[in-house]
PDB file of C-alpha atoms in Angstrom:
ATOM      1  CA  GLN A   1      12.520  -4.510  13.573  1.00 93.00           C
ATOM      2  CA  VAL A   2       8.592  -4.046  13.111  1.00 96.00           C
ATOM      3  CA  GLN A   3       7.303  -7.382  11.536  1.00 97.00           C
ATOM      4  CA  LEU A   4       3.827  -8.449  10.425  1.00 98.00           C
ATOM      5  CA  GLN A   5       2.331 -11.463   9.330  1.00 98.00           C
ATOM      6  CA  GLU A   6      -0.872 -12.390   7.678  1.00 98.00           C
ATOM      7  CA  SER A   7      -2.654 -15.520   8.565  1.00 98.00           C
ATOM      8  CA  GLY A   8      -6.068 -17.146   7.742  1.00 97.00           C
ATOM      9  CA  PRO A   9      -7.456 -20.176   5.075  1.00 97.00           C
ATOM     10  CA  GLY A  10      -6.033 -19.824   1.349  1.00 96.00           C
ATOM     11  CA  LEU A  11      -8.939 -21.194   0.160  1.00 98.00           C
ATOM     12  CA  VAL A  12     -12.697 -19.411   0.443  1.00 98.00           C
ATOM     13  CA  LYS A  13     -15.769 -20.688  -1.070  1.00 98.00           C
ATOM     14  CA  PRO A  14     -18.153 -18.469  -2.970  1.00 97.00           C
ATOM     15  CA  SER A  15     -20.900 -16.423  -1.126  1.00 97.00           C
ATOM     16  CA  GLU A  16     -18.501 -17.308   2.066  1.00 98.00           C
ATOM     17  CA  THR A  17     -16.472 -15.089   4.514  1.00 98.00           C
ATOM     18  CA  LEU A  18     -13.019 -14.242   4.039  1.00 98.00           C
ATOM     19  CA  SER A  19     -11.183 -14.011   7.556  1.00 98.00           C
ATOM     20  CA  LEU A  20      -7.367 -13.166   7.777  1.00 98.00           C
ATOM     21  CA  THR A  21      -5.432 -12.186  10.786  1.00 98.00           C
ATOM     22  CA  CYS A  22      -2.179  -9.972  11.164  1.00 98.00           C
ATOM     23  CA  THR A  23      -0.100 -10.618  13.997  1.00 98.00           C
ATOM     24  CA  VAL A  24       2.258  -7.221  14.611  1.00 98.00           C
ATOM     25  CA  SER A  25       5.817  -8.158  16.608  1.00 97.00           C
ATOM     26  CA  GLY A  26       8.873  -5.575  17.270  1.00 97.00           C
ATOM     27  CA  THR A  27       6.293  -2.966  18.486  1.00 97.00           C
ATOM     28  CA  SER A  28       3.213  -2.343  20.063  1.00 96.00           C
ATOM     29  CA  ILE A  29       0.156  -2.235  18.028  1.00 96.00           C
ATOM     30  CA  SER A  30      -1.350   0.549  19.973  1.00 95.00           C
ATOM     31  CA  ASN A  31      -1.600   4.294  18.758  1.00 93.00           C
ATOM     32  CA  TYR A  32      -1.088   3.524  15.221  1.00 95.00           C
ATOM     33  CA  TYR A  33      -3.132   2.783  12.257  1.00 97.00           C
ATOM     34  CA  TRP A  34      -3.306  -0.662  10.566  1.00 98.00           C
ATOM     35  CA  SER A  35      -4.255  -1.528   7.219  1.00 98.00           C
ATOM     36  CA  TRP A  36      -5.229  -4.226   4.541  1.00 98.00           C
ATOM     37  CA  ILE A  37      -4.184  -3.737   0.924  1.00 98.00           C
ATOM     38  CA  ARG A  38      -4.836  -6.425  -1.718  1.00 98.00           C
ATOM     39  CA  GLN A  39      -3.550  -7.303  -5.389  1.00 98.00           C
ATOM     40  CA  PRO A  40      -5.261  -9.704  -7.604  1.00 98.00           C
ATOM     41  CA  ALA A  41      -2.441 -12.029  -9.901  1.00 97.00           C
ATOM     42  CA  GLY A  42      -0.684  -9.318 -12.473  1.00 96.00           C
ATOM     43  CA  LYS A  43      -2.683  -6.366 -11.180  1.00 97.00           C
ATOM     44  CA  GLY A  44      -2.431  -3.020  -9.199  1.00 97.00           C
ATOM     45  CA  LEU A  45      -2.643  -2.454  -5.359  1.00 98.00           C
ATOM     46  CA  GLU A  46      -6.073  -2.049  -3.736  1.00 98.00           C
ATOM     47  CA  TRP A  47      -6.354  -0.422  -0.704  1.00 98.00           C
ATOM     48  CA  ILE A  48      -9.158  -2.150   1.309  1.00 98.00           C
ATOM     49  CA  GLY A  49      -9.344   0.088   4.754  1.00 98.00           C
ATOM     50  CA  ARG A  50      -7.788   0.789   7.966  1.00 97.00           C
ATOM     51  CA  ILE A  51      -7.929   0.513  11.845  1.00 97.00           C
ATOM     52  CA  TYR A  52      -6.746   2.645  14.688  1.00 96.00           C
ATOM     53  CA  THR A  53      -6.313   0.815  18.021  1.00 94.00           C
ATOM     54  CA  SER A  54      -9.174   2.591  19.352  1.00 93.00           C
ATOM     55  CA  GLY A  55     -11.307   0.690  16.829  1.00 93.00           C
ATOM     56  CA  SER A  56     -11.880   3.626  14.909  1.00 95.00           C
ATOM     57  CA  THR A  57     -12.041   2.610  10.626  1.00 97.00           C
ATOM     58  CA  ASN A  58     -11.940   3.872   7.433  1.00 96.00           C
ATOM     59  CA  TYR A  59     -13.097   1.623   4.306  1.00 97.00           C
ATOM     60  CA  ASN A  60     -12.956   1.783   0.530  1.00 96.00           C
ATOM     61  CA  PRO A  61     -16.028   2.970  -0.726  1.00 95.00           C
ATOM     62  CA  SER A  62     -15.866   0.030  -3.001  1.00 95.00           C
ATOM     63  CA  LEU A  63     -15.954  -2.514  -0.519  1.00 97.00           C
ATOM     64  CA  LYS A  64     -17.645  -1.033   2.496  1.00 96.00           C
ATOM     65  CA  SER A  65     -21.085  -2.968   2.513  1.00 97.00           C
ATOM     66  CA  ARG A  66     -19.049  -6.038   2.820  1.00 98.00           C
ATOM     67  CA  VAL A  67     -15.558  -5.314   4.929  1.00 98.00           C
ATOM     68  CA  THR A  68     -14.966  -5.373   8.957  1.00 98.00           C
ATOM     69  CA  MET A  69     -11.961  -4.743  10.466  1.00 98.00           C
ATOM     70  CA  SER A  70     -11.188  -5.171  14.099  1.00 97.00           C
ATOM     71  CA  VAL A  71      -8.367  -5.238  16.582  1.00 97.00           C
ATOM     72  CA  ASP A  72      -7.083  -7.138  19.515  1.00 96.00           C
ATOM     73  CA  THR A  73      -4.386  -4.945  21.286  1.00 95.00           C
ATOM     74  CA  SER A  74      -3.638  -8.051  23.716  1.00 95.00           C
ATOM     75  CA  LYS A  75      -2.884 -10.077  21.272  1.00 97.00           C
ATOM     76  CA  ASN A  76      -0.934  -7.629  19.511  1.00 97.00           C
ATOM     77  CA  GLN A  77      -3.294  -8.387  16.133  1.00 97.00           C
ATOM     78  CA  PHE A  78      -5.483  -7.251  13.719  1.00 98.00           C
ATOM     79  CA  SER A  79      -8.099  -9.055  11.521  1.00 98.00           C
ATOM     80  CA  LEU A  80     -10.409  -8.410   8.389  1.00 98.00           C
ATOM     81  CA  LYS A  81     -13.577  -9.840   7.535  1.00 98.00           C
ATOM     82  CA  LEU A  82     -14.917  -9.807   3.764  1.00 98.00           C
ATOM     83  CA  ASN A  83     -18.197 -11.378   3.198  1.00 97.00           C
ATOM     84  CA  SER A  84     -20.203 -12.650   0.267  1.00 98.00           C
ATOM     85  CA  VAL A  85     -16.702 -13.242  -1.237  1.00 98.00           C
ATOM     86  CA  THR A  86     -16.504 -14.185  -5.505  1.00 98.00           C
ATOM     87  CA  ALA A  87     -13.549 -15.107  -7.715  1.00 98.00           C
ATOM     88  CA  ALA A  88     -13.182 -11.265  -7.827  1.00 98.00           C
ATOM     89  CA  ASP A  89     -11.671 -11.443  -4.464  1.00 98.00           C
ATOM     90  CA  THR A  90      -8.947 -13.700  -5.132  1.00 98.00           C
ATOM     91  CA  ALA A  91      -5.966 -11.629  -4.312  1.00 98.00           C
ATOM     92  CA  VAL A  92      -2.582 -11.548  -2.523  1.00 98.00           C
ATOM     93  CA  TYR A  93      -3.648 -10.083   0.693  1.00 98.00           C
ATOM     94  CA  TYR A  94      -1.035  -7.550   2.483  1.00 98.00           C
ATOM     95  CA  CYS A  95      -1.625  -6.135   6.244  1.00 98.00           C
ATOM     96  CA  ALA A  96       0.516  -3.204   6.578  1.00 98.00           C
ATOM     97  CA  ARG A  97       1.036  -0.127   9.041  1.00 98.00           C
ATOM     98  CA  GLU A  98       0.473   3.152   8.175  1.00 97.00           C
ATOM     99  CA  MET A  99       2.371   6.251   9.582  1.00 97.00           C
ATOM    100  CA  VAL A 100       0.198   9.316   9.672  1.00 95.00           C
ATOM    101  CA  ARG A 101       2.065  12.882   9.609  1.00 93.00           C
ATOM    102  CA  GLY A 102      -0.050  15.640  10.069  1.00 89.00           C
ATOM    103  CA  VAL A 103      -2.581  16.567   7.288  1.00 88.00           C
ATOM    104  CA  THR A 104      -0.634  16.085   4.335  1.00 91.00           C
ATOM    105  CA  THR A 105       1.706  13.092   4.768  1.00 94.00           C
ATOM    106  CA  THR A 106       0.748   9.360   5.217  1.00 95.00           C
ATOM    107  CA  TYR A 107       2.393   6.259   3.877  1.00 98.00           C
ATOM    108  CA  PHE A 108       2.614   2.184   4.874  1.00 98.00           C
ATOM    109  CA  ASP A 109       6.280   1.876   6.186  1.00 97.00           C
ATOM    110  CA  ASN A 110       6.038  -1.978   7.010  1.00 98.00           C
ATOM    111  CA  TRP A 111       4.085  -4.426   5.202  1.00 98.00           C
ATOM    112  CA  GLY A 112       3.287  -8.351   6.002  1.00 98.00           C
ATOM    113  CA  GLN A 113       4.999 -10.770   3.169  1.00 98.00           C
ATOM    114  CA  GLY A 114       1.548 -11.416   1.812  1.00 98.00           C
ATOM    115  CA  THR A 115      -0.903 -14.324   1.562  1.00 98.00           C
ATOM    116  CA  LEU A 116      -2.765 -15.645  -1.277  1.00 98.00           C
ATOM    117  CA  VAL A 117      -6.605 -16.236  -0.985  1.00 98.00           C
ATOM    118  CA  THR A 118      -8.292 -18.166  -3.308  1.00 98.00           C
ATOM    119  CA  VAL A 119     -12.200 -17.830  -3.716  1.00 98.00           C
ATOM    120  CA  SER A 120     -13.422 -21.319  -5.330  1.00 97.00           C
ATOM    121  CA  SER A 121     -15.782 -24.157  -4.775  1.00 95.00           C
TER     122      SER A 121
ATOM    123  CA  SER B   1     -11.218   3.360 -11.699  1.00 46.00           C
ATOM    124  CA  SER B   2      -8.111   4.809  -9.598  1.00 55.00           C
ATOM    125  CA  GLU B   3      -7.914   8.520  -8.882  1.00 90.00           C
ATOM    126  CA  LEU B   4      -4.221   8.185  -9.419  1.00 96.00           C
ATOM    127  CA  THR B   5      -2.981   7.971 -12.684  1.00 97.00           C
ATOM    128  CA  GLN B   6       0.578   6.442 -13.786  1.00 98.00           C
ATOM    129  CA  ASP B   7       1.760   5.591 -17.015  1.00 97.00           C
ATOM    130  CA  PRO B   8       1.750   1.710 -17.307  1.00 97.00           C
ATOM    131  CA  ALA B   9       5.361   1.231 -18.380  1.00 98.00           C
ATOM    132  CA  VAL B  10       8.431   3.070 -18.516  1.00 98.00           C
ATOM    133  CA  SER B  11      12.136   1.980 -19.438  1.00 97.00           C
ATOM    134  CA  VAL B  12      15.505   3.897 -18.811  1.00 97.00           C
ATOM    135  CA  ALA B  13      18.946   2.842 -19.769  1.00 98.00           C
ATOM    136  CA  LEU B  14      21.593   1.854 -17.151  1.00 97.00           C
ATOM    137  CA  GLY B  15      22.978   4.766 -15.554  1.00 97.00           C
ATOM    138  CA  GLN B  16      20.446   7.240 -16.802  1.00 98.00           C
ATOM    139  CA  THR B  17      18.021   9.423 -15.052  1.00 98.00           C
ATOM    140  CA  VAL B  18      13.961   8.385 -15.242  1.00 98.00           C
ATOM    141  CA  ARG B  19      11.081   9.858 -13.594  1.00 98.00           C
ATOM    142  CA  ILE B  20       7.891   8.139 -12.903  1.00 98.00           C
ATOM    143  CA  THR B  21       4.658  10.214 -12.457  1.00 98.00           C
ATOM    144  CA  CYS B  22       1.474  10.404 -10.335  1.00 98.00           C
ATOM    145  CA  GLN B  23      -1.457  12.477 -11.485  1.00 97.00           C
ATOM    146  CA  GLY B  24      -4.586  13.372  -9.458  1.00 95.00           C
ATOM    147  CA  ASP B  25      -6.347  16.082  -7.874  1.00 94.00           C
ATOM    148  CA  SER B  26      -5.473  15.095  -4.339  1.00 93.00           C
ATOM    149  CA  LEU B  27      -1.839  15.617  -5.023  1.00 95.00           C
ATOM    150  CA  ARG B  28      -2.954  19.492  -4.496  1.00 94.00           C
ATOM    151  CA  SER B  29      -3.399  19.066  -1.347  1.00 93.00           C
ATOM    152  CA  TYR B  30      -1.616  15.866  -0.028  1.00 95.00           C
ATOM    153  CA  HIS B  31       2.006  14.200  -0.266  1.00 96.00           C
ATOM    154  CA  ALA B  32       2.074  10.901  -2.569  1.00 97.00           C
ATOM    155  CA  SER B  33       4.267   7.908  -1.005  1.00 98.00           C
ATOM    156  CA  TRP B  34       5.892   5.622  -3.532  1.00 98.00           C
ATOM    157  CA  TYR B  35       6.303   1.830  -3.362  1.00 98.00           C
ATOM    158  CA  GLN B  36       9.083  -0.355  -5.203  1.00 98.00           C
ATOM    159  CA  GLN B  37       7.581  -4.119  -5.970  1.00 98.00           C
ATOM    160  CA  LYS B  38       9.408  -6.597  -7.324  1.00 98.00           C
ATOM    161  CA  PRO B  39       8.093 -10.090  -8.561  1.00 97.00           C
ATOM    162  CA  GLY B  40       6.858 -12.021  -5.753  1.00 96.00           C
ATOM    163  CA  GLN B  41       7.506  -9.676  -3.219  1.00 98.00           C
ATOM    164  CA  ALA B  42       5.650  -7.193  -1.056  1.00 98.00           C
ATOM    165  CA  PRO B  43       6.087  -3.788  -1.684  1.00 98.00           C
ATOM    166  CA  VAL B  44       8.708  -1.657  -0.106  1.00 98.00           C
ATOM    167  CA  LEU B  45       8.311   1.919   0.924  1.00 98.00           C
ATOM    168  CA  VAL B  46      10.931   4.323  -1.251  1.00 98.00           C
ATOM    169  CA  ILE B  47       9.693   7.831  -0.552  1.00 98.00           C
ATOM    170  CA  TYR B  48       7.047   9.131   1.460  1.00 98.00           C
ATOM    171  CA  GLY B  49       6.247  13.118   2.452  1.00 96.00           C
ATOM    172  CA  LYS B  50       7.583  15.931   0.608  1.00 94.00           C
ATOM    173  CA  ASN B  51      10.842  14.041  -0.349  1.00 97.00           C
ATOM    174  CA  ASP B  52      11.821  11.625   2.411  1.00 97.00           C
ATOM    175  CA  ARG B  53      13.652   8.356   2.240  1.00 98.00           C
ATOM    176  CA  PRO B  54      13.605   5.572   4.645  1.00 97.00           C
ATOM    177  CA  SER B  55      16.469   4.289   6.124  1.00 96.00           C
ATOM    178  CA  GLY B  56      18.260   1.518   3.756  1.00 96.00           C
ATOM    179  CA  ILE B  57      17.020   3.272   0.606  1.00 98.00           C
ATOM    180  CA  PRO B  58      19.938   4.687  -1.799  1.00 97.00           C
ATOM    181  CA  ASP B  59      19.906   8.430  -2.530  1.00 96.00           C
ATOM    182  CA  ARG B  60      19.323   7.977  -6.156  1.00 97.00           C
ATOM    183  CA  PHE B  61      15.449   7.717  -5.389  1.00 98.00           C
ATOM    184  CA  SER B  62      13.976  11.159  -5.024  1.00 98.00           C
ATOM    185  CA  GLY B  63      10.372  12.666  -4.894  1.00 98.00           C
ATOM    186  CA  SER B  64       8.568  15.875  -5.912  1.00 97.00           C
ATOM    187  CA  SER B  65       5.565  17.537  -6.654  1.00 97.00           C
ATOM    188  CA  SER B  66       3.973  20.144  -8.812  1.00 96.00           C
ATOM    189  CA  GLY B  67       0.352  20.949  -9.060  1.00 96.00           C
ATOM    190  CA  ASN B  68      -1.519  17.516  -9.360  1.00 96.00           C
ATOM    191  CA  THR B  69       1.775  15.835 -10.038  1.00 98.00           C
ATOM    192  CA  ALA B  70       3.880  13.613  -8.137  1.00 98.00           C
ATOM    193  CA  SER B  71       6.840  12.554  -9.428  1.00 98.00           C
ATOM    194  CA  LEU B  72       9.501   9.478  -8.293  1.00 98.00           C
ATOM    195  CA  THR B  73      13.013  10.437 -10.023  1.00 98.00           C
ATOM    196  CA  ILE B  74      15.742   7.566 -10.186  1.00 98.00           C
ATOM    197  CA  THR B  75      19.156   9.364 -10.806  1.00 98.00           C
ATOM    198  CA  GLY B  76      21.675   6.923 -12.500  1.00 97.00           C
ATOM    199  CA  ALA B  77      19.278   3.867 -12.613  1.00 97.00           C
ATOM    200  CA  GLN B  78      20.627   0.324 -11.815  1.00 98.00           C
ATOM    201  CA  ALA B  79      19.625  -3.275 -12.914  1.00 98.00           C
ATOM    202  CA  GLU B  80      17.991  -4.005  -9.280  1.00 97.00           C
ATOM    203  CA  ASP B  81      15.585  -0.838  -9.666  1.00 98.00           C
ATOM    204  CA  GLU B  82      13.537  -2.822 -12.633  1.00 98.00           C
ATOM    205  CA  ALA B  83      10.385  -3.336 -10.847  1.00 98.00           C
ATOM    206  CA  ASP B  84       6.801  -2.140 -10.368  1.00 98.00           C
ATOM    207  CA  TYR B  85       6.401   0.861  -8.771  1.00 98.00           C
ATOM    208  CA  TYR B  86       3.230   2.493  -7.004  1.00 98.00           C
ATOM    209  CA  CYS B  87       2.076   5.842  -5.923  1.00 98.00           C
ATOM    210  CA  ASN B  88      -0.444   6.219  -2.700  1.00 98.00           C
ATOM    211  CA  SER B  89      -2.299   9.237  -1.375  1.00 97.00           C
ATOM    212  CA  ARG B  90      -5.379  10.084   0.115  1.00 94.00           C
ATOM    213  CA  ASP B  91      -8.390  10.327  -2.224  1.00 90.00           C
ATOM    214  CA  SER B  92     -10.267  13.483  -2.926  1.00 84.00           C
ATOM    215  CA  SER B  93     -12.418  12.976   0.374  1.00 85.00           C
ATOM    216  CA  GLY B  94      -9.466  12.783   2.279  1.00 85.00           C
ATOM    217  CA  ASN B  95     -10.756  10.043   4.209  1.00 88.00           C
ATOM    218  CA  HIS B  96      -9.476   6.755   2.299  1.00 95.00           C
ATOM    219  CA  ARG B  97      -6.327   5.738   0.823  1.00 96.00           C
ATOM    220  CA  VAL B  98      -5.608   4.737  -3.112  1.00 97.00           C
ATOM    221  CA  PHE B  99      -3.106   3.614  -5.148  1.00 98.00           C
ATOM    222  CA  GLY B 100      -1.862   4.360  -8.729  1.00 97.00           C
ATOM    223  CA  GLY B 101      -2.418   1.579 -11.451  1.00 97.00           C
ATOM    224  CA  GLY B 102       1.514   1.188 -10.788  1.00 98.00           C
ATOM    225  CA  THR B 103       4.439   1.706 -13.773  1.00 98.00           C
ATOM    226  CA  LYS B 104       6.182  -1.031 -14.912  1.00 98.00           C
ATOM    227  CA  LEU B 105      10.056   0.254 -15.055  1.00 98.00           C
ATOM    228  CA  THR B 106      12.570  -1.394 -17.371  1.00 98.00           C
ATOM    229  CA  VAL B 107      16.259  -0.863 -17.153  1.00 97.00           C
ATOM    230  CA  LEU B 108      17.714  -1.404 -20.432  1.00 95.00           C
TER     231      LEU B 108
END
């Protein structure tokens, strides 16, 4: 059974860097795409970006200038850094595994429980 | 703004059939996936691909697509189906992923 668990500070000060790690268990992190998705309170889901275990990344164009993702295959973990945060970055952050089936089909089949990150001084 | 558009809210009588739609130009080329989210919980995949269900998802959930619109149909809605539903697909560039704004389903 694949499980994902987010970890990191629940409170970040404005202008600082949000850092989260997702630990994967039940499967090797290798040869999959891994994504970060966030959800402000009472609002919808927003895709932040994804990383392949080779290190190749795709980021949401609206966040690209502030986002960095990395992967550590030895620890079966991947990470998110979002810099220059503001109150608008306050949200529940989810990590998820993305499955890709050919050109037409992608989906997130396993999700972490989510972690609330609040941006406040 | 989202490249995938969903109705904000839909209601259905218990036991009846409801269709939740998702519109976007990228859906002409790519399949949508659908997620159910209940309050305080992480989203759960319910439909992906042409019309595939993960293990454990009841067969009352089905998916379809026509032109720029993908649909999630619940045949015989149950009280436990009351939730927010989100569609997801590639964006028009194909390189990124985008979620619809979500549909709140109320089972009456």
